[in-house]
Coordinates of C-alpha atoms in Angstrom, one line a residue:
M227 CA 4.8 -16.2 -44.0
S228 CA 6.8 -14.8 -41.0
S229 CA 5.2 -14.0 -37.7
D230 CA 5.8 -10.4 -36.4
Q231 CA 6.6 -10.9 -32.6
T232 CA 7.1 -7.1 -31.9
F233 CA 3.8 -7.1 -30.1
F234 CA 5.2 -9.5 -27.5
L235 CA 8.6 -7.8 -27.3
S236 CA 7.2 -4.3 -26.8
Q237 CA 7.8 -4.4 -23.1
I238 CA 11.3 -5.8 -23.2
S239 CA 14.0 -3.4 -21.8
Q240 CA 16.6 -1.8 -24.1
D241 CA 19.3 -3.6 -21.8
A242 CA 17.9 -7.0 -22.7
L243 CA 17.4 -6.3 -26.1
R244 CA 21.0 -5.3 -26.6
K245 CA 22.0 -8.9 -25.6
T246 CA 19.3 -10.7 -27.5
I247 CA 20.0 -12.6 -30.8
F248 CA 17.1 -13.6 -33.2
P249 CA 18.5 -16.4 -35.3
L250 CA 15.3 -16.7 -37.3
G251 CA 14.4 -13.1 -37.4
D252 CA 15.0 -12.6 -41.2
L253 CA 13.6 -15.9 -42.2
T254 CA 10.0 -16.7 -43.2
K255 CA 8.2 -19.6 -41.6
N256 CA 8.1 -21.5 -44.9
F257 CA 11.9 -21.1 -45.3
V258 CA 12.5 -22.5 -41.8
K259 CA 10.2 -25.6 -42.5
K260 CA 12.4 -26.2 -45.6
I261 CA 15.5 -26.1 -43.6
A262 CA 13.8 -28.5 -41.0
A263 CA 12.9 -30.9 -43.9
E264 CA 16.4 -31.0 -45.3
H265 CA 17.7 -32.1 -41.8
G266 CA 15.0 -34.6 -41.2
L267 CA 13.2 -32.7 -38.4
H268 CA 9.8 -34.0 -39.5
H269 CA 8.2 -33.4 -36.0
V270 CA 8.8 -29.7 -36.7
L271 CA 6.9 -30.0 -40.0
K272 CA 3.9 -31.8 -38.5
K273 CA 3.6 -29.4 -35.5
K274 CA 0.3 -27.5 -35.8
E275 CA 0.1 -23.7 -35.3
S276 CA -0.7 -22.7 -31.8
M277 CA -3.9 -20.9 -31.4
G278 CA -5.3 -19.0 -28.3
V279 CA -3.8 -19.9 -24.9
C280 CA -1.5 -22.6 -26.2
F281 CA 0.0 -23.7 -22.9
I282 CA -3.4 -25.0 -21.4
G283 CA -3.9 -27.3 -24.4
E284 CA -7.2 -28.6 -25.8
R285 CA -9.3 -27.7 -22.8
N286 CA -12.5 -25.7 -22.3
F287 CA -11.4 -22.2 -21.3
E288 CA -14.2 -21.4 -19.0
N289 CA -13.8 -24.7 -17.1
F290 CA -10.0 -24.2 -16.9
L291 CA -10.6 -20.7 -15.2
L292 CA -13.2 -22.2 -12.8
E293 CA -10.6 -24.7 -11.5
Y294 CA -8.7 -21.8 -10.2
L295 CA -11.3 -19.0 -9.5
E296 CA -14.4 -19.1 -7.4
P297 CA -17.6 -18.6 -9.5
Q298 CA -19.2 -15.2 -9.1
P299 CA -22.7 -15.5 -10.6
G300 CA -24.1 -12.4 -12.3
N301 CA -26.4 -11.2 -15.1
F302 CA -26.1 -10.8 -18.8
V303 CA -27.8 -7.3 -19.3
S304 CA -28.7 -5.8 -22.7
V305 CA -26.9 -2.7 -23.3
E306 CA -29.8 -1.3 -25.2
D307 CA -32.9 -1.6 -22.8
K308 CA -30.9 -2.9 -19.6
K309 CA -33.2 -6.1 -19.8
V310 CA -31.8 -9.1 -18.0
M311 CA -30.9 -11.7 -20.8
G312 CA -29.6 -14.5 -18.8
T313 CA -27.0 -15.4 -16.2
H314 CA -23.3 -16.3 -16.1
K315 CA -20.8 -17.8 -13.5
G316 CA -18.4 -14.9 -13.4
W317 CA -17.7 -11.7 -15.4
F318 CA -14.1 -12.7 -15.5
L319 CA -14.9 -15.5 -17.9
Y320 CA -15.8 -12.9 -20.7
T321 CA -13.8 -10.5 -22.7
I322 CA -15.1 -7.5 -24.8
G323 CA -16.0 -8.7 -28.3
Q324 CA -16.5 -12.4 -27.6
R325 CA -19.9 -14.1 -28.2
A326 CA -22.0 -14.6 -25.2
R327 CA -24.0 -17.8 -25.5
L328 CA -27.4 -17.0 -23.9
A329 CA -29.6 -19.8 -23.2
G330 CA -32.8 -20.1 -25.2
L331 CA -31.5 -17.5 -27.8
K332 CA -30.7 -18.5 -31.5
D333 CA -29.3 -15.0 -32.3
A334 CA -25.7 -14.2 -31.5
W335 CA -25.2 -11.7 -28.8
F336 CA -21.6 -10.2 -28.1
V337 CA -20.0 -8.8 -24.9
V338 CA -19.6 -5.0 -25.0
D339 CA -18.8 -4.1 -21.5
K340 CA -18.6 -5.3 -17.8
D341 CA -19.3 -3.9 -14.5
V342 CA -17.1 -5.6 -11.9
S343 CA -18.9 -4.1 -8.9
T344 CA -22.2 -5.5 -9.8
G345 CA -21.1 -8.6 -11.9
D346 CA -23.2 -7.5 -14.9
V347 CA -21.9 -8.4 -18.2
F348 CA -23.5 -6.0 -20.9
V349 CA -24.2 -7.7 -24.3
A350 CA -25.6 -6.4 -27.6
P351 CA -27.4 -8.3 -30.4
S352 CA -24.6 -7.7 -33.2
T353 CA -21.0 -8.4 -33.8
D354 CA -20.7 -5.0 -35.2
H355 CA -22.9 -3.1 -32.6
P356 CA -21.7 0.6 -32.1
A357 CA -21.3 -0.4 -28.3
L358 CA -18.3 -2.3 -29.3
Y359 CA -16.6 0.5 -31.0
R360 CA -14.5 3.3 -29.3
D361 CA -11.9 6.0 -30.5
L362 CA -10.3 7.0 -27.3
L363 CA -8.1 5.2 -24.7
R364 CA -5.6 6.0 -22.0
T365 CA -2.5 3.9 -21.1
N366 CA -0.4 3.5 -18.1
R367 CA 3.2 5.0 -18.2
V368 CA 4.5 3.9 -21.6
H369 CA 7.5 1.6 -21.9
W370 CA 9.5 3.2 -24.6
I371 CA 12.1 0.7 -26.4
A372 CA 14.5 3.4 -26.9
E373 CA 14.2 4.4 -23.2
E374 CA 12.5 7.7 -23.7
P375 CA 9.7 9.1 -25.7
P376 CA 10.2 10.1 -29.3
V377 CA 11.5 13.7 -29.8
E378 CA 8.5 14.7 -31.7
L379 CA 6.2 13.7 -28.9
I380 CA 8.3 15.5 -26.3
R381 CA 8.7 18.5 -28.4
D382 CA 4.9 18.8 -29.6
K383 CA 3.2 16.7 -26.8
M384 CA 1.3 15.0 -29.6
M385 CA 2.5 12.6 -32.3
E386 CA 0.8 10.9 -35.2
C387 CA 1.7 7.1 -35.5
H388 CA 0.1 3.6 -35.6
F389 CA -1.0 1.1 -32.9
R390 CA -2.5 -2.4 -32.4
F391 CA -4.0 -3.8 -29.2
R392 CA -4.1 -7.5 -30.5
H393 CA -1.3 -9.6 -32.1
Q394 CA -1.7 -9.7 -35.9
M395 CA -4.6 -7.2 -36.0
A396 CA -4.1 -4.3 -38.8
L397 CA -2.3 -1.4 -37.6
V398 CA -4.7 1.6 -36.7
P399 CA -3.7 5.3 -37.3
C400 CA -3.8 7.3 -34.2
V401 CA -2.6 10.5 -32.4
L402 CA -0.8 10.2 -29.2
T403 CA -1.0 13.0 -26.5
L404 CA 1.7 12.7 -23.8
N405 CA 0.7 13.3 -20.2
Q406 CA 3.1 14.5 -17.3
D407 CA 3.0 11.0 -15.7
G408 CA 4.4 9.4 -18.8
S409 CA 0.9 8.0 -19.8
V410 CA -0.6 8.7 -23.1
W411 CA -4.1 9.5 -24.4
V412 CA -4.6 7.5 -27.8
T413 CA -7.1 9.1 -30.2
L414 CA -8.0 6.9 -33.1
V415 CA -8.6 8.2 -36.7
K416 CA -11.6 5.9 -36.7
P417 CA -13.2 3.8 -34.0
A418 CA -11.8 0.4 -33.4
R419 CA -13.8 -2.8 -32.3
A420 CA -13.4 -4.3 -28.8
I421 CA -10.8 -2.3 -27.2
T422 CA -10.3 -3.9 -23.8
P423 CA -8.6 -2.6 -20.5
G424 CA -5.7 -4.8 -19.6
Q425 CA -4.7 -5.3 -23.1
F426 CA -1.4 -3.5 -24.4
A427 CA -1.5 -0.7 -26.9
V428 CA 1.6 -1.2 -29.1
F429 CA 2.9 1.8 -30.9
Y430 CA 4.6 1.8 -34.4
K431 CA 6.2 4.5 -36.5
G432 CA 6.9 3.1 -40.0
D433 CA 8.6 -0.3 -39.5
E434 CA 9.8 0.5 -35.9
C435 CA 8.0 -0.6 -32.8
L436 CA 8.3 2.3 -30.4
G437 CA 7.0 0.6 -27.3
S438 CA 3.7 0.0 -25.6
G439 CA 1.6 0.8 -22.4
K440 CA -1.4 -1.1 -20.7
I441 CA -4.8 0.2 -21.5
L442 CA -6.3 1.5 -18.3
R443 CA -9.2 3.6 -19.4
M444 CA -11.4 4.0 -22.5
G445 CA -13.6 6.8 -23.9
P446 CA -17.2 6.3 -24.4
S447 CA -18.4 3.9 -27.1
V448 CA -20.0 5.1 -30.3
Y449 CA -23.3 3.8 -29.1
T450 CA -23.1 5.9 -25.9
M451 CA -22.1 9.1 -27.9
Q452 CA -25.1 8.4 -30.1
Q453 CA -27.5 8.0 -27.2
G454 CA -26.0 11.3 -25.6
K455 CA -26.6 13.0 -29.0
N456 CA -30.2 11.7 -29.3
R457 CA -30.9 12.9 -25.7
E458 CA -29.5 16.4 -26.6
E459 CA -31.7 16.7 -29.7
G460 CA -34.8 15.5 -28.0
P461 CA -35.5 18.5 -25.7
K462 CA -34.7 20.9 -28.4
K463 CA -37.6 19.5 -30.5
E464 CA -39.9 19.6 -27.6
E465 CA -39.0 23.2 -26.9
I466 CA -39.8 24.0 -30.6
D467 CA -43.1 22.2 -30.3
K468 CA -44.1 24.3 -27.3
I469 CA -43.3 27.4 -29.3
E470 CA -45.0 26.2 -32.4
P471 CA -47.6 23.8 -31.5
A472 CA -48.3 21.2 -34.2
T473 CA -51.7 21.7 -36.0

């Protein structure tokens, strides 16, 4: 199996790409290993796949960060009832979608949002909780590999395409809306899990990587939308009850 590197190359300038050669670009990983075996490069064959942040090695990631950043204690807060579920050493130690290990609780809770101003890390009791799902985001100014936005996007101010915000995740259908400052709103066909500010939204049309932009803002979560809908429906029922009291 080959490994698609377009996610990591999506911010490279056209000037640099013109002068770049990818000698393994058309070869699968298994074929490269076969070549290595034929030439006695056994250390290549034995090398394990790199996972996570490969350059820090086999180390506890939280401890690694705390070697360089001062702890900023805060609370884990339930997104559902705002109850304090525990404490942590810093909001920067957690990313949206990861498991939050809460002392004294067997059940798995997951990070769904963070408030940098208060240090609160909001958690929910399910890996598929609706607070983890969103269908709208905005990027900064998009870097287009072809050096300018696609003709269709310039002409119509909107364009259907696909995107991903993590390497190797499945492509997600979306609609781009171009803003005057070169940023885009990305509307997903269906909500995606754990979209996170600071990650890159990388755009594709067919087999072509178009470019990418950093995620700056996100729309409300599915959970927030559900809560808003429930609040809207509540008063209506109360008004009906006032007009037609229950007997």
